[in-house]
Amino acid sequence: MTTTIALTPAGFASRAAEPPGTPAAVPASAPARWSVAEIEALFALPFLDLMFRAQETHRAHFKAGEVQRSTLLSIKTGGCSEDCGYCAQAARYKTGLERERLMPLDEVLEHARAAKAGGSSRFCMGAAWRGPKEKDLEAVLEMVREVKKLGLETCVTLGMLDGEQARRLAEAGLDYYNHNVDTAPGYYSEIITTHTLQDRLDTIGKVRQAGINVCSGGIVGMGEGQHGRAALLAQLANMEPPPESVPINKLIPFPGTPLAEGEALDPFDFVRTIAVARIIMPKSFVRLSAGREQMSDELQALCFMAGANSIFYGERLLTAGNTDAGGDMRLFARLGLVSI
Ligand code: SAM
Ligand code: DTB
Ligand code: SF4
């Protein structure tokens, strides 16, 4: 993939078959399966009505104001074989990122101790792989065992897994596996061609089967449109059960990637995405994820009101910057948010 992706593929973002003003059915209680049309109807609610419903749902399932904090660490940066159009770590894009080897265990533990001392409850280790090779997996299993001993919850994101790899991660005591579906089913091949959405779903299935909690979400602001955001959330909400943790990332446009030049998302559409995720996945932790560094305190406060109850905490995500911990703690204090 060398050219910039067209951000509004013909026939995708618009629902031309429906006349404008078609009455939107907004179910009052959760249906067994959410249709994309029902989710679009939620997106179409007046902003304040949507926020009210999201708050009601949030308070019925969680303590208002409690926010979980996870710290991320890139344990293997860059040089990835895949062509995900948003990713600074894909070897094929000239993003200026230096490829690094797998981080040694002692260095990982130093970061984990700092995360624990800073108040994070979960430590997430990410690797820029299509999937782990045997030697790499062995090293990651050791990291999981040792990080757990520090009293932190563990999460890893290593790309695609087979059943045996998932089983071994579970045996090492892994708490969460992050594997995002990333975008709408109908848009996936516009963004990624080196693996399929079905590959991702297969890995998620294996993680579930191994008894590991699922962390799966996506990225918004890649030109998917409101229909695309509804379709992204539909596939998450209709998983049985939905993921325990749902990261909602706002695209960080990296120079050199095919998605570097797209039109920025309206911030209220980002907040709407959080609110709809909260309503249709009432028991999941919804994580306000990538893109927070570019958000004002006021916009983040709206995201918390919309039902976000988890963040990535610490000055780095994987390769991109994140809001600094001091700024986050000041914001928590100003808003009366409590870390869990
Ligand atoms: N290679 C593994 C994989 O793809 O699952 C793990 C690492 S990958 C970087 C983890 C997730 O980071 C992706 O699924 C994507 O949702 C998110 N991500 C990557 N680049 C991003 C960007 N530029 N903006 C927002 N989120 C991004
Ligand atoms: C997720 O959904 N977001 C995190 C985590 N899971 C691994 C990653 C965000 C990456 C942002 C871009 C970067 O740092 O390179
Ligand atoms: Fe980036 Fe993961 Fe895609 Fe590799 S598989 S290019 S690390 S998002």
Coordinates of C-alpha atoms and ligand atoms in Angstrom, one line a residue:
M1 CA 0.0 0.0 0.0
T2 CA 1.8 3.2 -1.1
T3 CA -1.0 5.6 -1.9
T4 CA -3.1 7.6 0.5
I5 CA -6.4 5.8 1.2
A6 CA -9.6 7.5 -0.1
L7 CA -11.4 8.3 3.1
T8 CA -14.9 8.1 1.7
P9 CA -15.2 5.0 -0.4
A10 CA -18.2 5.1 -2.7
G11 CA -21.3 3.6 -1.3
F12 CA -19.9 3.0 2.2
A13 CA -20.3 6.0 4.4
S14 CA -23.7 7.0 3.1
R15 CA -26.9 5.0 3.4
A16 CA -28.4 6.2 0.2
A17 CA -31.1 3.6 0.2
E18 CA -32.8 5.2 3.1
P19 CA -34.8 8.4 2.6
P20 CA -33.7 11.2 4.8
G21 CA -35.7 11.5 7.9
T22 CA -36.6 7.8 8.2
P23 CA -37.8 7.3 11.7
A24 CA -35.1 5.8 13.9
A25 CA -36.0 3.0 16.2
V26 CA -34.2 3.5 19.5
P27 CA -34.9 0.5 21.7
A28 CA -35.5 1.4 25.4
S29 CA -33.8 -1.8 26.7
A30 CA -31.0 -3.9 25.3
P31 CA -32.0 -6.1 22.4
A32 CA -30.4 -9.6 22.2
R33 CA -28.5 -8.5 19.2
W34 CA -27.9 -4.9 18.2
S35 CA -28.5 -4.2 14.5
V36 CA -26.4 -1.5 12.8
A37 CA -29.6 0.5 12.2
E38 CA -30.5 0.5 15.9
I39 CA -27.0 1.7 16.7
E40 CA -27.1 4.4 14.1
A41 CA -30.4 5.5 15.6
L42 CA -28.5 6.0 18.9
F43 CA -25.8 8.0 17.1
A44 CA -28.6 10.2 15.6
L45 CA -30.1 11.1 19.0
P46 CA -29.7 14.8 20.1
F47 CA -26.4 15.0 21.8
L48 CA -27.8 15.7 25.3
D49 CA -30.3 12.9 25.0
L50 CA -27.5 10.5 24.1
M51 CA -25.4 11.7 27.0
F52 CA -28.3 11.3 29.4
R53 CA -28.9 7.8 28.3
A54 CA -25.2 6.9 28.5
Q55 CA -25.0 8.3 32.1
E56 CA -28.1 6.4 33.1
T57 CA -26.6 3.2 31.8
H58 CA -23.2 3.9 33.3
R59 CA -24.6 4.5 36.7
A60 CA -26.7 1.4 36.6
H61 CA -23.6 -0.8 36.2
F62 CA -20.6 1.1 37.6
K63 CA -19.8 3.6 40.3
A64 CA -19.8 7.0 38.7
G65 CA -16.4 8.6 38.7
E66 CA -14.4 5.5 39.1
V67 CA -11.7 5.1 36.4
Q68 CA -9.4 2.2 35.8
R69 CA -5.8 3.0 34.7
S70 CA -3.6 0.8 32.5
T71 CA 0.0 1.6 31.6
L72 CA 1.3 0.6 28.1
L73 CA 4.8 -0.5 27.2
S74 CA 6.1 -1.3 23.7
I75 CA 8.2 -4.4 24.3
K76 CA 9.0 -4.8 20.6
T77 CA 8.9 -1.7 18.4
G78 CA 8.7 -1.3 14.6
G79 CA 9.5 -3.5 11.7
C80 CA 6.1 -5.2 11.5
S81 CA 5.3 -7.2 8.3
E82 CA 1.6 -6.0 8.3
D83 CA 0.2 -3.0 6.3
C84 CA -2.3 -1.5 8.8
G85 CA -2.8 1.9 7.2
Y86 CA -2.7 3.8 10.5
C87 CA 0.4 2.2 12.1
A88 CA 3.8 3.9 12.6
Q89 CA 5.3 0.4 13.2
A90 CA 4.5 -1.2 9.8
A91 CA 8.0 -1.8 8.2
R92 CA 6.7 -0.7 4.7
Y93 CA 5.9 2.9 5.7
K94 CA 8.6 5.5 6.0
T95 CA 7.6 6.9 9.4
G96 CA 11.2 7.5 10.8
L97 CA 10.6 4.9 13.5
E98 CA 13.7 2.9 14.5
R99 CA 13.1 -0.9 14.6
E100 CA 14.0 -2.3 18.0
R101 CA 14.6 -5.8 19.3
L102 CA 12.4 -7.5 22.0
M103 CA 13.0 -5.7 25.3
P104 CA 15.0 -7.7 27.9
L105 CA 13.0 -8.8 31.0
D106 CA 14.8 -6.6 33.5
E107 CA 14.0 -3.5 31.5
V108 CA 10.3 -4.5 31.2
L109 CA 10.2 -5.1 35.0
E110 CA 11.7 -1.6 35.6
H111 CA 8.8 -0.1 33.6
A112 CA 6.3 -2.3 35.4
R113 CA 7.5 -1.3 38.9
A114 CA 7.3 2.4 37.9
A115 CA 3.7 1.8 36.6
K116 CA 2.7 0.1 39.9
A117 CA 4.3 2.9 41.9
G118 CA 2.4 5.5 39.8
G119 CA -0.9 3.8 40.7
S120 CA -1.7 1.8 37.5
S121 CA -3.6 -1.4 38.1
R122 CA -2.8 -3.1 34.8
F123 CA 0.4 -3.3 32.7
C124 CA -0.1 -3.9 28.9
M125 CA 2.8 -5.0 26.8
G126 CA 2.6 -4.5 23.1
A127 CA 4.6 -6.1 20.3
A128 CA 4.7 -5.1 16.6
W129 CA 4.2 -8.6 15.3
R130 CA 1.8 -10.3 12.9
G131 CA 2.0 -13.0 15.6
P132 CA 4.6 -14.3 18.0
K133 CA 7.3 -16.8 17.1
E134 CA 8.1 -19.6 19.5
K135 CA 11.2 -18.0 21.0
D136 CA 9.4 -14.7 21.4
L137 CA 6.4 -16.3 23.0
E138 CA 8.6 -18.0 25.6
A139 CA 10.2 -14.6 26.5
V140 CA 6.7 -13.0 26.8
L141 CA 5.4 -15.8 29.0
E142 CA 8.3 -15.1 31.4
M143 CA 7.4 -11.3 31.4
V144 CA 3.7 -12.2 32.2
R145 CA 4.7 -14.4 35.1
E146 CA 7.1 -11.8 36.5
V147 CA 4.8 -8.7 36.1
K148 CA 2.1 -10.6 37.8
K149 CA 4.3 -11.2 40.8
L150 CA 4.5 -7.4 41.2
G151 CA 0.8 -7.4 41.9
L152 CA -0.3 -5.9 38.6
E153 CA -2.9 -7.3 36.2
T154 CA -1.3 -8.3 32.9
C155 CA -2.3 -7.6 29.3
V156 CA -0.4 -8.4 26.1
T157 CA -1.1 -7.5 22.5
L158 CA 1.1 -9.7 20.2
G159 CA -1.0 -10.1 17.0
M160 CA -2.5 -13.3 15.9
L161 CA -2.4 -16.4 18.1
D162 CA -3.2 -20.1 17.6
G163 CA -5.1 -22.1 20.2
E164 CA -1.9 -23.5 21.8
Q165 CA -0.3 -20.1 22.2
A166 CA -3.5 -18.7 23.8
R167 CA -3.6 -21.7 26.2
R168 CA 0.1 -21.1 27.2
L169 CA -0.5 -17.4 27.9
A170 CA -3.5 -18.4 30.1
E171 CA -1.3 -20.9 31.9
A172 CA 1.3 -18.1 32.6
G173 CA -1.5 -16.2 34.3
L174 CA -2.3 -13.6 31.6
D175 CA -5.4 -11.6 32.6
Y176 CA -6.3 -9.8 29.3
Y177 CA -5.4 -10.1 25.6
N178 CA -5.8 -7.0 23.5
H179 CA -6.8 -7.7 19.9
N180 CA -8.8 -5.0 18.2
V181 CA -11.3 -5.4 15.4
D182 CA -10.2 -1.9 14.6
T183 CA -12.9 -0.8 12.1
A184 CA -16.2 -1.7 10.4
P185 CA -16.3 -5.1 8.7
G186 CA -17.1 -3.4 5.3
Y187 CA -14.2 -1.0 5.7
Y188 CA -11.5 -3.4 7.0
S189 CA -9.9 -4.2 3.6
E190 CA -9.6 -0.5 2.9
I191 CA -7.3 -0.1 5.9
I192 CA -5.5 -3.5 6.1
T193 CA -4.8 -6.1 3.4
T194 CA -2.2 -8.4 4.9
H195 CA -4.7 -10.1 7.2
T196 CA -8.4 -10.3 7.4
L197 CA -11.0 -9.4 10.0
Q198 CA -11.8 -13.1 10.2
D199 CA -8.2 -13.7 11.2
R200 CA -8.7 -11.2 14.1
L201 CA -12.0 -12.8 15.1
D202 CA -10.4 -16.3 15.1
T203 CA -7.7 -15.0 17.5
I204 CA -10.3 -13.4 19.8
G205 CA -12.2 -16.7 19.8
K206 CA -9.1 -18.6 20.8
V207 CA -8.3 -16.1 23.6
R208 CA -11.9 -16.5 24.9
Q209 CA -11.7 -20.3 24.7
A210 CA -8.4 -20.2 26.8
G211 CA -10.3 -18.3 29.5
I212 CA -8.4 -15.0 29.1
N213 CA -10.4 -11.8 29.3
V214 CA -10.8 -10.0 26.0
C215 CA -9.8 -6.5 25.3
S216 CA -11.0 -5.4 21.9
G217 CA -12.1 -2.2 20.3
G218 CA -11.1 0.0 17.4
I219 CA -10.0 3.2 15.9
V220 CA -12.3 6.0 14.8
G221 CA -11.5 8.9 12.6
M222 CA -10.2 6.8 9.7
G223 CA -12.9 8.0 7.3
E224 CA -15.4 5.3 8.3
G225 CA -18.3 7.7 8.8
Q226 CA -21.1 7.4 11.4
H227 CA -22.4 4.2 9.7
G228 CA -18.9 2.7 9.9
R229 CA -18.6 3.6 13.6
A230 CA -22.0 2.0 14.2
A231 CA -20.9 -1.2 12.3
L232 CA -17.6 -1.3 14.3
L233 CA -19.5 -1.1 17.6
A234 CA -22.2 -3.6 16.5
Q235 CA -19.6 -6.3 16.0
L236 CA -18.2 -5.7 19.5
A237 CA -21.5 -5.5 21.2
N238 CA -22.8 -8.7 19.5
M239 CA -19.8 -10.8 20.6
E240 CA -21.0 -13.4 23.2
P241 CA -20.1 -12.1 25.6
P242 CA -18.9 -8.6 24.6
P243 CA -15.3 -7.8 25.4
E244 CA -14.6 -7.1 29.1
S245 CA -12.5 -4.1 27.9
V246 CA -13.3 -1.9 24.9
P247 CA -10.6 0.6 23.9
I248 CA -11.8 3.4 21.7
N249 CA -8.8 5.0 19.9
K250 CA -8.9 8.2 18.1
L251 CA -6.6 8.0 15.0
I252 CA -3.2 9.5 15.6
P253 CA -2.2 10.4 12.1
F254 CA 1.4 9.5 11.6
P255 CA 3.3 11.2 8.7
G256 CA 4.4 8.5 6.3
T257 CA 1.3 6.2 6.8
P258 CA -1.5 6.1 4.3
L259 CA -3.9 7.7 6.8
A260 CA -1.7 10.6 7.6
E261 CA -3.7 13.2 5.7
G262 CA -7.3 12.3 6.4
E263 CA -9.9 14.8 7.6
A264 CA -10.0 15.0 11.4
L265 CA -13.0 13.6 13.2
D266 CA -15.5 16.1 14.8
P267 CA -14.7 15.8 18.6
F268 CA -18.4 15.4 19.4
D269 CA -18.6 12.4 17.1
F270 CA -15.8 10.9 19.2
V271 CA -17.8 11.6 22.3
R272 CA -20.9 10.1 20.7
T273 CA -18.9 6.9 19.9
I274 CA -18.0 6.5 23.6
A275 CA -21.6 7.2 24.7
V276 CA -23.0 4.6 22.2
A277 CA -20.3 2.0 23.3
R278 CA -21.4 2.6 26.9
I279 CA -25.1 2.1 26.1
I280 CA -24.7 -1.1 24.0
M281 CA -21.9 -2.6 26.2
P282 CA -23.2 -1.6 29.6
K283 CA -20.9 -4.0 31.6
S284 CA -17.7 -3.4 29.7
F285 CA -14.9 -1.1 30.7
V286 CA -14.9 1.5 27.9
R287 CA -11.3 2.9 27.5
L288 CA -10.6 6.4 26.4
S289 CA -7.5 5.3 24.5
A290 CA -5.2 6.8 21.8
G291 CA -5.5 10.5 21.0
R292 CA -6.0 11.8 24.5
E293 CA -2.8 13.9 24.3
Q294 CA -4.5 16.0 21.6
M295 CA -7.7 16.4 23.6
S296 CA -8.5 19.3 25.9
D297 CA -9.5 18.6 29.6
E298 CA -13.0 19.7 28.7
L299 CA -13.3 17.1 25.9
Q300 CA -11.9 14.4 28.1
A301 CA -14.5 15.4 30.8
L302 CA -17.2 14.9 28.2
C303 CA -15.8 11.4 27.4
F304 CA -16.0 10.5 31.1
M305 CA -19.6 11.8 31.2
A306 CA -20.3 9.7 28.2
G307 CA -19.3 6.6 30.1
A308 CA -15.6 6.1 29.6
N309 CA -14.2 4.5 32.7
S310 CA -10.7 3.5 31.8
I311 CA -7.6 5.3 30.4
F312 CA -4.0 4.6 29.3
Y313 CA -1.9 6.2 32.0
G314 CA 1.7 7.3 31.5
E315 CA 3.6 9.5 29.2
R316 CA 3.8 7.0 26.2
L317 CA 1.4 4.8 24.4
L318 CA 3.4 2.4 22.2
T319 CA 5.3 4.9 19.9
A320 CA 3.2 8.0 20.4
G321 CA 3.1 10.3 23.4
N322 CA 0.2 10.3 25.9
T323 CA -0.9 13.0 28.4
D324 CA 1.6 13.2 31.3
A325 CA 0.7 11.5 34.6
G326 CA 0.8 14.8 36.5
G327 CA -1.7 16.4 34.2
D328 CA -4.0 13.4 34.5
M329 CA -3.9 13.5 38.3
R330 CA -4.7 17.2 38.2
L331 CA -7.7 16.5 35.9
F332 CA -8.9 13.6 38.2
A333 CA -8.7 16.0 41.2
R334 CA -10.6 18.8 39.4
L335 CA -13.3 16.4 38.3
G336 CA -13.5 14.3 41.5
L337 CA -12.6 11.1 39.6
V338 CA -11.3 8.2 41.6
S339 CA -8.7 5.7 40.3
I340 CA -9.5 2.0 40.7
Ligands
SAM1 N1 0.5 -5.9 16.4 C1 -0.5 -6.1 17.3 C2 -1.9 -5.9 16.7 O1 -2.0 -5.3 15.7 O2 -2.8 -6.3 17.4 C3 -0.4 -5.2 18.6 C4 0.1 -3.8 18.5 S1 -1.0 -2.7 17.6 C5 -0.1 -1.2 17.5 C6 -2.3 -2.4 18.7 C7 -3.4 -1.5 18.3 O3 -3.0 -0.1 18.4 C8 -4.1 -1.6 17.0 O4 -5.0 -2.6 16.9 C9 -4.7 -0.2 16.8 O5 -6.1 -0.3 17.3 C10 -3.9 0.7 17.7 N2 -3.2 1.7 16.9 C11 -2.1 1.6 16.2 N3 -1.8 2.7 15.6 C12 -2.7 3.6 15.9 C13 -2.9 5.0 15.6 N4 -2.1 5.6 14.7 N5 -3.9 5.7 16.1 C14 -4.7 5.0 17.0 N6 -4.6 3.7 17.3 C15 -3.6 3.0 16.8
DTB2 C1 -5.3 -0.1 22.0 O1 -6.5 -0.2 21.6 N1 -4.6 1.1 21.9 C2 -3.3 0.9 22.4 C3 -3.3 -0.6 22.9 N2 -4.6 -1.1 22.5 C4 -2.2 -1.5 22.5 C5 -2.3 1.3 21.4 C6 -2.4 2.7 20.9 C7 -1.3 2.9 19.9 C8 -1.3 4.4 19.5 C9 -0.2 4.6 18.5 C10 1.2 4.4 19.0 O2 1.6 4.6 20.1 O3 2.0 4.0 18.1
SF4_3 FE1 0.9 -2.1 13.5 FE2 -0.1 -4.3 14.8 FE3 -0.7 -3.8 12.2 FE4 1.8 -4.6 12.9 S1 -0.1 -5.7 13.1 S2 1.2 -2.9 11.5 S3 2.0 -3.5 14.8 S4 -1.2 -2.5 14.1

